XYZ file of C-alpha atoms in Angstrom:
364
model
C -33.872 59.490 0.644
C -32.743 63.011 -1.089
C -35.874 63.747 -1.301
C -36.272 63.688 1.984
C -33.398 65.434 2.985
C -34.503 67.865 0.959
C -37.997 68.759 2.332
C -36.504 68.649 6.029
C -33.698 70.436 5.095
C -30.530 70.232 6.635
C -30.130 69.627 10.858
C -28.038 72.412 12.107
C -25.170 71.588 14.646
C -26.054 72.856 18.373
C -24.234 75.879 19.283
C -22.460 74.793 22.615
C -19.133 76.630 22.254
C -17.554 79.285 21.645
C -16.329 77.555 18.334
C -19.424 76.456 17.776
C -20.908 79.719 17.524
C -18.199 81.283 15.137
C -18.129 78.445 12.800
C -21.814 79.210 12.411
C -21.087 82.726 12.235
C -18.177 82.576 9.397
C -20.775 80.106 7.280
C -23.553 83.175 7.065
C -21.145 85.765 7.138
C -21.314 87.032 3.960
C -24.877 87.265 3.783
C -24.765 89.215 7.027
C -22.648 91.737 5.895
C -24.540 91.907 3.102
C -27.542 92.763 4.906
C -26.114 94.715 7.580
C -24.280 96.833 4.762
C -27.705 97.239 2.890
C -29.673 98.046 6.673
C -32.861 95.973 4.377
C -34.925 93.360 6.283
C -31.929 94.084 9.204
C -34.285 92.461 11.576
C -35.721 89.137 10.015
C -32.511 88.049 8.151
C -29.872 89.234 10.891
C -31.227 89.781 14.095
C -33.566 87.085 14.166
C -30.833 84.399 12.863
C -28.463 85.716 15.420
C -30.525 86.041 18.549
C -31.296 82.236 18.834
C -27.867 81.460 18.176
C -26.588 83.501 21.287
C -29.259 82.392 23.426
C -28.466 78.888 22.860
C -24.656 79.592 23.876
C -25.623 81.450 26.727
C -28.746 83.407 28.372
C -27.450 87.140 28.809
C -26.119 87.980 25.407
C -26.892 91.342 23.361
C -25.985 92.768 20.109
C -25.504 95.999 17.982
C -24.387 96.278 14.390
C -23.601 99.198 11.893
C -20.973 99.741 9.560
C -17.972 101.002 10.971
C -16.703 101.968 7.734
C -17.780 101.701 3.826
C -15.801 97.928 3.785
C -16.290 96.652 7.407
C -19.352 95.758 9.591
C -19.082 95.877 13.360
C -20.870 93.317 15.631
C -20.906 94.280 19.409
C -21.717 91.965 21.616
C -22.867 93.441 25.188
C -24.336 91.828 28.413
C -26.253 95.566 28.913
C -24.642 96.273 32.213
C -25.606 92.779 34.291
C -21.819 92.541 35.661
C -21.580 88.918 36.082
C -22.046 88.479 31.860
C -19.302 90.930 30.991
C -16.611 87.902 31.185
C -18.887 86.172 28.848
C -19.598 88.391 26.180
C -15.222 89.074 26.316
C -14.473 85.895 26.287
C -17.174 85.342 23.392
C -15.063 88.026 21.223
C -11.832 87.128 22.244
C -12.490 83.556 20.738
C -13.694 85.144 17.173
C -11.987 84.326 13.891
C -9.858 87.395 12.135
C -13.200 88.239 8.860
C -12.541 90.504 6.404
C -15.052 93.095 6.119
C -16.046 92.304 9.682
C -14.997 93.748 13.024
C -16.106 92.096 16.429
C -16.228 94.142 20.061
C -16.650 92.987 23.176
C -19.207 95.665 25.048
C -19.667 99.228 24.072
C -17.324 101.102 23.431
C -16.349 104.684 24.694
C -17.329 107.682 22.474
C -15.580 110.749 22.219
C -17.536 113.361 23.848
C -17.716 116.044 21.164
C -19.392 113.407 18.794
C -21.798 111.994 21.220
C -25.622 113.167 21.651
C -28.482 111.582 22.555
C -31.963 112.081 22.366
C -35.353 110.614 23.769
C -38.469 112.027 23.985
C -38.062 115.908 24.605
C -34.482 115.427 26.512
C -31.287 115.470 24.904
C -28.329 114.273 26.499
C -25.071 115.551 25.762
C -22.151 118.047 26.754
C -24.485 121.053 26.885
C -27.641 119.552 29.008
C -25.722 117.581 31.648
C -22.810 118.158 34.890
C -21.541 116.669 37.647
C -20.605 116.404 41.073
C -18.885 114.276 43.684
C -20.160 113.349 47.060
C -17.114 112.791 49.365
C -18.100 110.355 52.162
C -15.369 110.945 55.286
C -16.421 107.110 56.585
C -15.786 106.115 53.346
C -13.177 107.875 51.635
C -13.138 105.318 48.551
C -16.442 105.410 47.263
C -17.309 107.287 44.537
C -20.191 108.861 45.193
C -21.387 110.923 41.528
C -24.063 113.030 41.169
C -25.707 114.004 37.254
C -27.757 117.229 36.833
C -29.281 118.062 33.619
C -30.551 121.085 32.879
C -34.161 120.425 31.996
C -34.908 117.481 34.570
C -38.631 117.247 35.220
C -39.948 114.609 37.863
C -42.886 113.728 35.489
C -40.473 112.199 33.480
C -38.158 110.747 36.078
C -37.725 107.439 33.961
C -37.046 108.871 30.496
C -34.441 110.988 31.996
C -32.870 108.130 33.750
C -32.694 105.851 31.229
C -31.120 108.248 28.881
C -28.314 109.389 31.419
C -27.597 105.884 31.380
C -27.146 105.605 27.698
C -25.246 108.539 27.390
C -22.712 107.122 30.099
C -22.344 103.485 28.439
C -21.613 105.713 25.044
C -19.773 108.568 26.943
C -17.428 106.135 29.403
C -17.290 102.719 27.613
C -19.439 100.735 28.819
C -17.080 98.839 31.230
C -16.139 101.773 32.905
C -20.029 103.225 33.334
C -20.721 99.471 34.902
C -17.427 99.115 36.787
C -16.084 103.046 37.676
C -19.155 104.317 39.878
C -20.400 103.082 43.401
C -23.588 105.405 43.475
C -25.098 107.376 40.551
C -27.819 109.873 41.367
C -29.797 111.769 38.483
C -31.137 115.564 39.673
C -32.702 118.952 38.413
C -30.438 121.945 38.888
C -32.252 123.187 41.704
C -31.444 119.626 43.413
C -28.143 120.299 43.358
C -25.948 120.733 46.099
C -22.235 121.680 44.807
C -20.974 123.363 42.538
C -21.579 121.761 38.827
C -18.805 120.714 36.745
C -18.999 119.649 33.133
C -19.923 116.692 32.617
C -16.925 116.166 29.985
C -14.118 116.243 32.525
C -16.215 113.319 34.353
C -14.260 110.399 32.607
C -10.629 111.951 33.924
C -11.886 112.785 36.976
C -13.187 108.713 37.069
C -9.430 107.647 36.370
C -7.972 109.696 38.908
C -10.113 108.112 41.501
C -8.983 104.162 39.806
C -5.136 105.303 39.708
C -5.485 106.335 43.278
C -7.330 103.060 44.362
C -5.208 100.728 42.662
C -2.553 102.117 44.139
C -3.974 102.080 47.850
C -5.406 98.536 47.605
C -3.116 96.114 44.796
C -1.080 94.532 46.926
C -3.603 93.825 49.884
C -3.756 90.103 50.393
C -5.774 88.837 53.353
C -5.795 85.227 55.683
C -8.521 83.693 56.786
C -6.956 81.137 58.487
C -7.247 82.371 62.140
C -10.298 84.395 61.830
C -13.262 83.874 64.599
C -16.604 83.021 63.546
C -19.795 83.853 65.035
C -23.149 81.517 64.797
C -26.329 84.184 64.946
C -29.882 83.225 65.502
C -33.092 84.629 65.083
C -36.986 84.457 64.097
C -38.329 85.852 61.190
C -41.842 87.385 60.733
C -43.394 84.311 60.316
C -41.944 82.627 63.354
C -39.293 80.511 61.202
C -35.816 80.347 62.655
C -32.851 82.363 60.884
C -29.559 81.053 61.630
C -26.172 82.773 59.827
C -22.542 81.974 60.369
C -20.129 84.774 59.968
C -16.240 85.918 59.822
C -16.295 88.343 62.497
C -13.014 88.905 62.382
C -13.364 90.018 58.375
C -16.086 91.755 59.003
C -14.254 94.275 61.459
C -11.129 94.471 58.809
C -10.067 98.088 57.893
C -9.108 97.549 54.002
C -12.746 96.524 52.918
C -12.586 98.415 49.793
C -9.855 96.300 48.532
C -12.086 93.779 48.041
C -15.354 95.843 46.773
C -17.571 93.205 44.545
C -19.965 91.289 46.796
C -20.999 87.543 45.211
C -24.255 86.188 46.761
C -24.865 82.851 45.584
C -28.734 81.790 46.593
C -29.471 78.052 46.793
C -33.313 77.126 47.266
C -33.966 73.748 48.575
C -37.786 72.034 50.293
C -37.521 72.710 53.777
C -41.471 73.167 54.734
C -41.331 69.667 56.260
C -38.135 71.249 58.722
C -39.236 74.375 59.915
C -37.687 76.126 56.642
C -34.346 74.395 57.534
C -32.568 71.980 55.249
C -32.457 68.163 56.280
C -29.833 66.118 56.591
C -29.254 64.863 52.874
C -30.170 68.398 51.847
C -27.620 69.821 54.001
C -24.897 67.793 53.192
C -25.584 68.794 49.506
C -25.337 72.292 50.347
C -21.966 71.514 52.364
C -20.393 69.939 49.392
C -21.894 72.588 46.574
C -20.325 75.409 49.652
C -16.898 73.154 49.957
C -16.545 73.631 45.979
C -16.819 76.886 45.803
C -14.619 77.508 48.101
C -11.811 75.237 46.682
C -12.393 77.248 43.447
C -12.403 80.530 45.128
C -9.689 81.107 47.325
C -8.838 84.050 50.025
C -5.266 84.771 49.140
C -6.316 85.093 45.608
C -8.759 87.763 46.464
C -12.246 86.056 46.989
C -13.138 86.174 50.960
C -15.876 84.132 52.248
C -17.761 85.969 54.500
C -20.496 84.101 56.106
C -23.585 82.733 55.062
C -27.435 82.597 56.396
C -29.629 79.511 56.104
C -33.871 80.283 56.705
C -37.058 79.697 55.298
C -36.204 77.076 52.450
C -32.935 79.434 51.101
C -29.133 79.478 51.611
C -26.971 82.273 50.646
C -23.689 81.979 50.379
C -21.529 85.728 50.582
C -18.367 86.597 49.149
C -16.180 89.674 49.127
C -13.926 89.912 45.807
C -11.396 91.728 44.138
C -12.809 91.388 41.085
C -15.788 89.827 39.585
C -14.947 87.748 36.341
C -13.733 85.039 37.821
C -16.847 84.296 40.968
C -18.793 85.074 37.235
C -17.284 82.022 35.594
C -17.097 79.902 38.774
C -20.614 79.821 39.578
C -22.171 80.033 36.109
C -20.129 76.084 35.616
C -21.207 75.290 39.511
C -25.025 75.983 38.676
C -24.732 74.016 35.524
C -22.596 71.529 36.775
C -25.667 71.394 40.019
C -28.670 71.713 38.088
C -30.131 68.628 38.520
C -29.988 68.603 42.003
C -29.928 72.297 44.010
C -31.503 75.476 42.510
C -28.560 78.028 42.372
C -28.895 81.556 41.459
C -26.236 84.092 41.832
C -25.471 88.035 41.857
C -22.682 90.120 41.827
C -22.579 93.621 42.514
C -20.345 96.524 44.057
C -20.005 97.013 47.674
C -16.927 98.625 48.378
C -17.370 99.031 51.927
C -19.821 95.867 52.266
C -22.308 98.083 53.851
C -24.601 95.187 52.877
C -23.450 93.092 55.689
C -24.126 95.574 58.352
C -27.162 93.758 59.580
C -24.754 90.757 60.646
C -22.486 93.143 62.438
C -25.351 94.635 64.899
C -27.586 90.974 64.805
């Protein structure tokens, strides 16, 4: 029987948790540092032991690793800007045992901006090659509107240039703030530009003037849904389906929109072809309870509005507007798994401060 132990070798435990994961992590530890301290075979014995590992926790997770020091290894664990993982890979670091020679971060951190440059291709970004500027929107006083110019921008390499401003922000800003801090980013040439250029370094105070200023407009707004009107809207799509939507009219006329900027959209495709596109009975009645969950989870006065949803062609979306977005993150990544074996949910969650997203159901 040893012998067969030994030529299957040992079953490993599942990584389910949180707990799960760490234990794991603190058994190979030492040979990880080892390797990560040594940069040899960094690929094969780290990241390809670690990847798995994540991915069985959780789709979504990234990693980077260096030394942060001659005695301690860093491990950064990132959800590379897709919002509604940022709660996960925190909450993933937050649960991690106290290592020596080891030193765990939740997403990237900020860089001072005298020791960061970057370089790709034939660009380099850094304080010398890139400014800003601000686009002040009078119908939307809130939204921060920024503008990057680097000096040697060439449309031929749109995408190079792009993806390196990008970079340079996660580095420059954290990368919380580069994900969280800007409405509408826009990458042009100096000849593209339309105001006057500022450098790029006074960017991040310039970002937490425009938070302090926000928070302090929109903390204490609470809203009610309790007496809002609703409005059923019908049409026929393109390929002669019917579209029907229910929304809060009253919340969609509301003044303080911004207080509430991050938009959830929660997507649940169901077999309608037999119905026109439309759910059935049993099917609907699924939908109604997955819908009556959510919203006992996610509550108005706490900060998470329903605002309508639409129902066509074999889909149902569902719309929030939030104050934040960690929480509709958590809720709907346990509703999908908790639902998986009977509706196909997909979610998103993105910024919207002024919902201009739901304009269509305003004018429909």
């Amino acid at each position: 029987m040893s012998f067969l132990k030994n030529i299957f070798g040992k079953k490993e435990t599942p990584i389910r948790t949180y707990t799960d994961f760490w234990n794991w992590f603190e058994s190979n530890q030492e040979a990880f540092y080892k390797v990560v301290k040594s940069r040899e075979n960094l690929e094969k014995d780290f990241f390809d032991k670690l990847s798995p590992k994540l991915g069985e926790l959780k789709d979504g997770f990234y990693f980077l690793t260096g030394m942060s020091g001659d005695h301690t290894a860093e491990l950064i664990i990132t959800p590379d800007g897709i919002v509604k993982n940022i709660v996960f890979a925190e909450e993933l670091v937050a649960a991690a045992p106290a290592l020596s020679n080891w030193k765990f971060t939740a997403l990237k951190s900020a860089t001072n901006i005298d020791n960061l440059g970057i370089r790709m291709g034939d660009y380099t970004f850094d304080s010398e090659s890139l400014s800003f500027y601000a686009i002040n929107h009078d119908a939307y006083p809130d939204e921060i509107d920024i503008v990057i110019v680097h000096n040697d921008y060439k449309e031929e390499d749109q995408s190079t240039i792009i993806n390196g401003v990008y970079i340079f922000l996660d580095n420059y800003l954290g990368e919380l703030n580069s994900v969280t801090a800007i409405d509408n980013l826009k990458i042009v040439s100096n000849e593209q530009a339309e105001s006057e250029l500022i450098p790029i370094s006074k960017l991040k105070d310039y970002l937490i003037w425009r938070e302090k200023e926000f928070v302090e407009r929109y903390s204490e707004v609470h809203y009610d849904t309790a007496n809002d009107s609703y409005s059923a809207l019908e049409a026929e799509l393109n390929n002669g389906r019917p579209w029907l939507a229910i929304m809060n009219t009253t919340l969609l006329n509301w003044d303080n929109k911004a207080s509430h900027p991050w938009i959830l959209a929660v997507e649940i495709k169901y077999d309608g072809n037999n119905n026109n596109g439309m759910p059935d009975k049993e099917t609907y009645e699924q939908l109604n309870v997955f819908e009556d969950e959510v919203l006992a989870e996610l509550r108005d006065f706490d900060g998470y509005l329903n605002v309508g949803r639409q129902t066509a062609d074999n889909v149902r979306v569902i719309y929030f507007a939030c104050k934040d977005f960690r929480k509709p993150a958590k809720t709907l990544y346990a509703l999908t798994k908790k639902y998986a074996a009977t509706l196909d949910v997909t979610y998103s969650l993105y910024k919207d401060k002024y919902w201009q997203s739901f304009e269509r159901f305003r004018t429909a």
